[in-house]
Amino acid sequence: DNGQNYKSLSFLAEKMQIQSKLVVKHGCGAPLSSLPRELNENEEDSSFPSYCGADASKDPDCARKDFGSCGNACCLVELQLNQSPEKVHQALIDGLTPSNGFSYVTGGQPDPADDLRPYNITSPENFQFIAQGRHDAPKYHGINGDILNFAIYQTSRASVLRMFSVSRIHGALGDNGQNYKSLSFLAEKMQIQSKLVVKHGCGAPLSSLPRELNENEEDSSFPSYCGADASKDPDCARKDFGSCGNACCLVELQLNQSPEKVHQALIDGLTPSNGFSYVTGGQPDPADDLRPYNITSPENFQFIAQGRHDAP
């Protein structure tokens, strides 16, 4: 991402006149945390459809309910496979053939290829392929379908498939276990026997990476995107590679303000300028205010919101 994801969040915090330090929680060029969460072999079951519905409590794969790990609910897992990256990529594309709600995303403008081998990427991983898909459920589909990102890298012993799912619609704090279920079902569809190892989200606690802004790095003179002079902007130094399949960045800030004031400052910060915009509307159109739901676990969530950031 050339540091763009972190830069966007840092610039937005400055736009909101926040003085607190940004603490990296996932991505942003930091190493992946290794959470000791794996599938129990006794939990495997191929009889369920690919979504968590009214009987989700009967499906162990739907028990990994996530709340706000990526702002919205999300899930990131990895699998080690004794196959070449080429074979893993082909099996992934075959698994994303339209059935059970899955689809393979391609086309558009630009339309980058999945094959990363010509770029000889060796750090932070020896990435070979990248891909994107979608997963539709009866209620949330099409433009509201969950986004799936994938990256395949090679180690000295195996190929590793990194799989990421994030709830697409704004206001999706919880996922009823769907993000993990989608990835688990897809792995079964690909006939993968390896265990899914949770790396982030999926209902697991957030990792606490000791990464903070250096106070000397503050600078409000730069625009909100990392361009040709990115090397001159310290916020663009946090270049991420495939932490969510695609590049991503998750940070947190502690603020001495009420949740209401923080939410209002966020919405004001997302007013269309410097590439930012506030996402609302659509069908369904959930409200940002979570207080009526009295959510206390895993956190006392008060508000949720979604935005976009455009670059040239």
Tab-separated table of N, CA, C and O in Angstrom, residues 55-136:
chain	number	residue	atom	x	y	z
A	55	ASP	N	-30.001	-21.129	12.866
A	55	ASP	CA	-29.475	-22.267	13.622
A	55	ASP	C	-27.967	-22.182	13.790
A	55	ASP	O	-27.278	-23.195	13.900
A	56	ALA	N	-27.429	-20.951	13.829
A	56	ALA	CA	-25.978	-20.780	13.921
A	56	ALA	C	-25.394	-21.431	15.161
A	56	ALA	O	-24.253	-21.891	15.163
A	57	SER	N	-26.176	-21.497	16.249
A	57	SER	CA	-25.666	-22.071	17.490
A	57	SER	C	-25.349	-23.553	17.356
A	57	SER	O	-24.600	-24.107	18.164
A	58	LYS	N	-25.896	-24.200	16.330
A	58	LYS	CA	-25.651	-25.621	16.128
A	58	LYS	C	-24.396	-25.880	15.295
A	58	LYS	O	-23.986	-27.032	15.134
A	59	ASP	N	-23.799	-24.823	14.745
A	59	ASP	CA	-22.620	-24.952	13.885
A	59	ASP	C	-21.409	-24.414	14.630
A	59	ASP	O	-21.331	-23.217	14.904
A	60	PRO	N	-20.426	-25.265	14.979
A	60	PRO	CA	-19.261	-24.774	15.733
A	60	PRO	C	-18.473	-23.707	14.994
A	60	PRO	O	-17.842	-22.864	15.637
A	61	ASP	N	-18.503	-23.703	13.663
A	61	ASP	CA	-17.781	-22.670	12.913
A	61	ASP	C	-18.430	-21.302	13.050
A	61	ASP	O	-17.801	-20.285	12.743
A	62	CYS	N	-19.684	-21.269	13.482
A	62	CYS	CA	-20.378	-19.997	13.677
A	62	CYS	C	-20.226	-19.483	15.107
A	62	CYS	O	-20.779	-18.434	15.455
A	63	ALA	N	-19.480	-20.225	15.934
A	63	ALA	CA	-19.297	-19.821	17.326
A	63	ALA	C	-18.251	-18.713	17.465
A	63	ALA	O	-18.171	-18.063	18.508
A	64	ARG	N	-17.457	-18.518	16.429
A	64	ARG	CA	-16.383	-17.514	16.483
A	64	ARG	C	-16.931	-16.152	16.041
A	64	ARG	O	-16.558	-15.605	15.011
A	65	LYS	N	-17.808	-15.620	16.864
A	65	LYS	CA	-18.477	-14.356	16.553
A	65	LYS	C	-17.534	-13.200	16.831
A	65	LYS	O	-16.967	-13.098	17.909
A	66	ASP	N	-17.397	-12.325	15.854
A	66	ASP	CA	-16.483	-11.203	16.012
A	66	ASP	C	-17.254	-9.909	16.208
A	66	ASP	O	-18.337	-9.727	15.649
A	67	PHE	N	-16.662	-9.030	17.005
A	67	PHE	CA	-17.253	-7.719	17.244
A	67	PHE	C	-16.186	-6.648	17.024
A	67	PHE	O	-15.301	-6.455	17.850
A	68	GLY	N	-16.257	-5.991	15.886
A	68	GLY	CA	-15.495	-4.776	15.658
A	68	GLY	C	-13.988	-4.906	15.584
A	68	GLY	O	-13.284	-3.925	15.792
A	69	SER	N	-13.442	-6.087	15.269
A	69	SER	CA	-11.986	-6.234	15.240
A	69	SER	C	-11.324	-5.425	14.134
A	69	SER	O	-10.130	-5.139	14.209
A	70	CYS	N	-12.082	-5.063	13.107
A	70	CYS	CA	-11.560	-4.204	12.041
A	70	CYS	C	-12.431	-2.952	11.913
A	70	CYS	O	-12.579	-2.394	10.821
A	71	GLY	N	-12.974	-2.472	13.036
A	71	GLY	CA	-14.015	-1.447	12.992
A	71	GLY	C	-15.322	-2.191	12.773
A	71	GLY	O	-16.129	-2.334	13.689
A	72	ASN	N	-15.566	-2.691	11.586
A	72	ASN	CA	-16.548	-3.739	11.355
A	72	ASN	C	-15.979	-5.073	11.826
A	72	ASN	O	-14.793	-5.199	12.118
A	73	ALA	N	-16.831	-6.078	11.890
A	73	ALA	CA	-16.385	-7.430	12.226
A	73	ALA	C	-15.532	-7.988	11.098
A	73	ALA	O	-15.757	-7.702	9.914
A	74	CYS	N	-14.528	-8.801	11.460
A	74	CYS	CA	-13.655	-9.384	10.442
A	74	CYS	C	-13.004	-10.644	10.981
A	74	CYS	O	-13.124	-10.973	12.167
A	75	CYS	N	-12.279	-11.339	10.120
A	75	CYS	CA	-11.594	-12.566	10.511
A	75	CYS	C	-10.422	-12.799	9.569
A	75	CYS	O	-10.568	-12.724	8.344
A	76	LEU	N	-9.246	-13.077	10.159
A	76	LEU	CA	-8.042	-13.367	9.391
A	76	LEU	C	-7.458	-14.689	9.883
A	76	LEU	O	-7.205	-14.851	11.071
A	77	VAL	N	-7.283	-15.628	8.953
A	77	VAL	CA	-6.716	-16.934	9.298
A	77	VAL	C	-5.619	-17.275	8.297
A	77	VAL	O	-5.518	-16.672	7.220
A	78	GLU	N	-4.806	-18.255	8.655
A	78	GLU	CA	-3.798	-18.789	7.742
A	78	GLU	C	-3.829	-20.312	7.776
A	78	GLU	O	-4.205	-20.918	8.793
A	79	LEU	N	-3.420	-20.907	6.640
A	79	LEU	CA	-3.296	-22.355	6.521
A	79	LEU	C	-1.950	-22.684	5.891
A	79	LEU	O	-1.539	-22.033	4.923
A	80	GLN	N	-1.286	-23.704	6.406
A	80	GLN	CA	-0.060	-24.202	5.793
A	80	GLN	C	-0.406	-25.402	4.930
A	80	GLN	O	-1.088	-26.327	5.383
A	81	LEU	N	0.059	-25.373	3.680
A	81	LEU	CA	-0.299	-26.406	2.710
A	81	LEU	C	0.946	-26.976	2.051
A	81	LEU	O	1.855	-26.231	1.686
A	82	ASN	N	0.965	-28.283	1.893
A	82	ASN	CA	2.088	-28.953	1.226
A	82	ASN	C	1.845	-29.022	-0.276
A	82	ASN	O	1.826	-30.093	-0.880
A	83	GLN	N	1.624	-27.867	-0.864
A	83	GLN	CA	1.406	-27.749	-2.306
A	83	GLN	C	2.159	-26.522	-2.791
A	83	GLN	O	2.476	-25.622	-2.018
A	84	SER	N	2.420	-26.481	-4.080
A	84	SER	CA	3.075	-25.310	-4.649
A	84	SER	C	2.133	-24.124	-4.612
A	84	SER	O	0.898	-24.293	-4.599
A	85	PRO	N	2.646	-22.894	-4.581
A	85	PRO	CA	1.773	-21.711	-4.612
A	85	PRO	C	0.843	-21.711	-5.823
A	85	PRO	O	-0.312	-21.283	-5.717
A	86	GLU	N	1.345	-22.213	-6.962
A	86	GLU	CA	0.507	-22.255	-8.174
A	86	GLU	C	-0.727	-23.129	-7.952
A	86	GLU	O	-1.846	-22.758	-8.326
A	87	LYS	N	-0.523	-24.295	-7.341
A	87	LYS	CA	-1.644	-25.216	-7.108
A	87	LYS	C	-2.610	-24.649	-6.068
A	87	LYS	O	-3.830	-24.817	-6.185
A	88	VAL	N	-2.074	-23.982	-5.045
A	88	VAL	CA	-2.936	-23.374	-4.034
A	88	VAL	C	-3.789	-22.274	-4.663
A	88	VAL	O	-4.999	-22.180	-4.415
A	89	HIS	N	-3.180	-21.453	-5.510
A	89	HIS	CA	-3.920	-20.378	-6.176
A	89	HIS	C	-5.021	-20.947	-7.064
A	89	HIS	O	-6.157	-20.458	-7.054
A	90	GLN	N	-4.706	-22.002	-7.824
A	90	GLN	CA	-5.714	-22.584	-8.707
A	90	GLN	C	-6.851	-23.192	-7.903
A	90	GLN	O	-8.034	-23.057	-8.270
A	91	ALA	N	-6.519	-23.855	-6.782
A	91	ALA	CA	-7.559	-24.428	-5.933
A	91	ALA	C	-8.435	-23.326	-5.338
A	91	ALA	O	-9.656	-23.490	-5.190
A	92	LEU	N	-7.820	-22.188	-5.006
A	92	LEU	CA	-8.578	-21.056	-4.472
A	92	LEU	C	-9.554	-20.522	-5.512
A	92	LEU	O	-10.737	-20.294	-5.211
A	93	ILE	N	-9.076	-20.318	-6.725
A	93	ILE	CA	-9.944	-19.796	-7.785
A	93	ILE	C	-11.070	-20.786	-8.075
A	93	ILE	O	-12.231	-20.380	-8.270
A	94	ASP	N	-10.745	-22.073	-8.084
A	94	ASP	CA	-11.794	-23.082	-8.283
A	94	ASP	C	-12.814	-23.025	-7.145
A	94	ASP	O	-14.020	-23.158	-7.364
A	95	GLY	N	-12.320	-22.815	-5.909
A	95	GLY	CA	-13.218	-22.751	-4.765
A	95	GLY	C	-14.123	-21.532	-4.794
A	95	GLY	O	-15.211	-21.544	-4.210
A	96	LEU	N	-13.677	-20.482	-5.469
A	96	LEU	CA	-14.464	-19.249	-5.561
A	96	LEU	C	-15.434	-19.253	-6.745
A	96	LEU	O	-16.121	-18.253	-6.970
A	97	THR	N	-15.484	-20.360	-7.490
A	97	THR	CA	-16.459	-20.436	-8.579
A	97	THR	C	-17.849	-20.249	-7.985
A	97	THR	O	-18.128	-20.747	-6.886
A	98	PRO	N	-18.722	-19.524	-8.683
A	98	PRO	CA	-20.011	-19.160	-8.090
A	98	PRO	C	-20.833	-20.360	-7.630
A	98	PRO	O	-21.432	-21.086	-8.417
A	99	SER	N	-20.829	-20.584	-6.336
A	99	SER	CA	-21.675	-21.575	-5.677
A	99	SER	C	-21.567	-21.339	-4.188
A	99	SER	O	-20.543	-20.833	-3.705
A	100	ASN	N	-22.635	-21.668	-3.468
A	100	ASN	CA	-22.662	-21.473	-2.020
A	100	ASN	C	-22.349	-20.034	-1.606
A	100	ASN	O	-21.803	-19.796	-0.534
A	101	GLY	N	-22.648	-19.081	-2.491
A	101	GLY	CA	-22.482	-17.672	-2.165
A	101	GLY	C	-21.135	-17.077	-2.512
A	101	GLY	O	-20.935	-15.872	-2.382
A	102	PHE	N	-20.177	-17.894	-2.962
A	102	PHE	CA	-18.834	-17.394	-3.254
A	102	PHE	C	-18.718	-16.912	-4.701
A	102	PHE	O	-19.381	-17.420	-5.601
A	103	SER	N	-17.837	-15.944	-4.907
A	103	SER	CA	-17.525	-15.486	-6.264
A	103	SER	C	-16.111	-14.916	-6.274
A	103	SER	O	-15.600	-14.477	-5.241
A	104	TYR	N	-15.502	-14.949	-7.434
A	104	TYR	CA	-14.123	-14.484	-7.647
A	104	TYR	C	-14.176	-13.093	-8.246
A	104	TYR	O	-14.876	-12.855	-9.231
A	105	VAL	N	-13.462	-12.139	-7.657
A	105	VAL	CA	-13.480	-10.757	-8.119
A	105	VAL	C	-12.329	-10.523	-9.086
A	105	VAL	O	-11.163	-10.755	-8.767
A	106	THR	N	-12.668	-10.066	-10.271
A	106	THR	CA	-11.663	-9.716	-11.282
A	106	THR	C	-12.245	-8.618	-12.159
A	106	THR	O	-13.386	-8.191	-11.960
A	107	GLY	N	-11.453	-8.131	-13.109
A	107	GLY	CA	-11.933	-7.063	-13.980
A	107	GLY	C	-11.843	-5.713	-13.305
A	107	GLY	O	-11.205	-5.548	-12.265
A	108	GLY	N	-12.496	-4.726	-13.883
A	108	GLY	CA	-12.454	-3.370	-13.347
A	108	GLY	C	-11.279	-2.597	-13.899
A	108	GLY	O	-10.493	-3.095	-14.714
A	109	GLN	N	-11.137	-1.372	-13.444
A	109	GLN	CA	-10.072	-0.491	-13.907
A	109	GLN	C	-9.511	0.274	-12.723
A	109	GLN	O	-10.229	1.075	-12.123
A	110	PRO	N	-8.275	-0.055	-12.289
A	110	PRO	CA	-7.343	-0.995	-12.910
A	110	PRO	C	-7.715	-2.445	-12.606
A	110	PRO	O	-8.556	-2.700	-11.751
A	111	ASP	N	-7.064	-3.362	-13.281
A	111	ASP	CA	-7.335	-4.785	-13.126
A	111	ASP	C	-6.019	-5.529	-12.921
A	111	ASP	O	-5.515	-6.203	-13.824
A	112	PRO	N	-5.404	-5.402	-11.723
A	112	PRO	CA	-4.105	-6.045	-11.493
A	112	PRO	C	-4.215	-7.560	-11.520
A	112	PRO	O	-5.233	-8.137	-11.132
A	113	ALA	N	-3.169	-8.200	-11.981
A	113	ALA	CA	-3.134	-9.662	-12.048
A	113	ALA	C	-2.912	-10.255	-10.664
A	113	ALA	O	-2.365	-9.604	-9.760
A	114	ASP	N	-3.321	-11.505	-10.483
A	114	ASP	CA	-3.116	-12.201	-9.213
A	114	ASP	C	-1.655	-12.616	-9.021
A	114	ASP	O	-1.201	-12.771	-7.887
A	115	ASP	N	-0.937	-12.825	-10.114
A	115	ASP	CA	0.423	-13.374	-10.055
A	115	ASP	C	1.421	-12.297	-9.630
A	115	ASP	O	1.667	-11.323	-10.344
A	116	LEU	N	1.994	-12.481	-8.434
A	116	LEU	CA	2.964	-11.523	-7.907
A	116	LEU	C	4.408	-11.936	-8.170
A	116	LEU	O	5.328	-11.177	-7.844
A	117	ARG	N	4.630	-13.101	-8.747
A	117	ARG	CA	5.998	-13.626	-8.892
A	117	ARG	C	6.918	-12.722	-9.700
A	117	ARG	O	8.115	-12.633	-9.377
A	118	PRO	N	6.409	-12.029	-10.730
A	118	PRO	CA	7.326	-11.151	-11.481
A	118	PRO	C	7.940	-10.030	-10.637
A	118	PRO	O	8.950	-9.445	-11.041
A	119	TYR	N	7.349	-9.737	-9.476
A	119	TYR	CA	7.839	-8.628	-8.660
A	119	TYR	C	8.889	-9.062	-7.634
A	119	TYR	O	9.467	-8.207	-6.940
A	120	ASN	N	9.110	-10.381	-7.512
A	120	ASN	CA	10.161	-10.909	-6.628
A	120	ASN	C	10.062	-10.333	-5.214
A	120	ASN	O	11.049	-9.855	-4.647
A	121	ILE	N	8.873	-10.389	-4.642
A	121	ILE	CA	8.664	-9.881	-3.286
A	121	ILE	C	9.178	-10.915	-2.282
A	121	ILE	O	8.755	-12.074	-2.298
A	122	THR	N	10.064	-10.500	-1.410
A	122	THR	CA	10.618	-11.412	-0.406
A	122	THR	C	10.397	-10.930	1.024
A	122	THR	O	10.648	-11.683	1.970
A	123	SER	N	9.934	-9.689	1.197
A	123	SER	CA	9.724	-9.143	2.540
A	123	SER	C	8.421	-8.355	2.568
A	123	SER	O	8.126	-7.614	1.622
A	124	PRO	N	7.557	-8.519	3.581
A	124	PRO	CA	7.797	-9.306	4.788
A	124	PRO	C	7.613	-10.806	4.607
A	124	PRO	O	7.970	-11.580	5.478
A	125	GLU	N	7.040	-11.213	3.485
A	125	GLU	CA	6.920	-12.634	3.145
A	125	GLU	C	7.229	-12.795	1.668
A	125	GLU	O	7.204	-11.826	0.901
A	126	ASN	N	7.494	-14.028	1.270
A	126	ASN	CA	7.764	-14.337	-0.132
A	126	ASN	C	6.428	-14.516	-0.866
A	126	ASN	O	6.041	-15.626	-1.230
A	127	PHE	N	5.736	-13.400	-1.082
A	127	PHE	CA	4.397	-13.444	-1.673
A	127	PHE	C	4.460	-13.880	-3.133
A	127	PHE	O	5.267	-13.380	-3.918
A	128	GLN	N	3.555	-14.804	-3.492
A	128	GLN	CA	3.503	-15.365	-4.838
A	128	GLN	C	2.223	-14.993	-5.594
A	128	GLN	O	2.260	-14.732	-6.784
A	129	PHE	N	1.095	-15.002	-4.880
A	129	PHE	CA	-0.190	-14.700	-5.515
A	129	PHE	C	-1.063	-13.896	-4.550
A	129	PHE	O	-0.873	-13.930	-3.339
A	130	ILE	N	-2.012	-13.182	-5.122
A	130	ILE	CA	-3.011	-12.437	-4.364
A	130	ILE	C	-4.335	-12.577	-5.098
A	130	ILE	O	-4.361	-12.770	-6.326
A	131	ALA	N	-5.445	-12.524	-4.358
A	131	ALA	CA	-6.758	-12.672	-5.004
A	131	ALA	C	-7.822	-12.047	-4.110
A	131	ALA	O	-7.604	-11.788	-2.924
A	132	GLN	N	-8.985	-11.819	-4.712
A	132	GLN	CA	-10.116	-11.266	-3.975
A	132	GLN	C	-11.386	-11.999	-4.362
A	132	GLN	O	-11.543	-12.459	-5.503
A	133	GLY	N	-12.262	-12.136	-3.398
A	133	GLY	CA	-13.551	-12.769	-3.653
A	133	GLY	C	-14.643	-12.064	-2.872
A	133	GLY	O	-14.411	-11.071	-2.175
A	134	ARG	N	-15.843	-12.592	-2.985
A	134	ARG	CA	-16.975	-12.114	-2.204
A	134	ARG	C	-17.761	-13.317	-1.689
A	134	ARG	O	-17.712	-14.403	-2.270
A	135	HIS	N	-18.485	-13.092	-0.604
A	135	HIS	CA	-19.403	-14.112	-0.114
A	135	HIS	C	-20.754	-13.474	0.155
A	135	HIS	O	-20.859	-12.500	0.898
A	136	ASP	N	-21.778	-14.028	-0.471
A	136	ASP	CA	-23.141	-13.537	-0.299
A	136	ASP	C	-23.900	-14.427	0.677
A	136	ASP	O	-23.722	-15.646	0.699
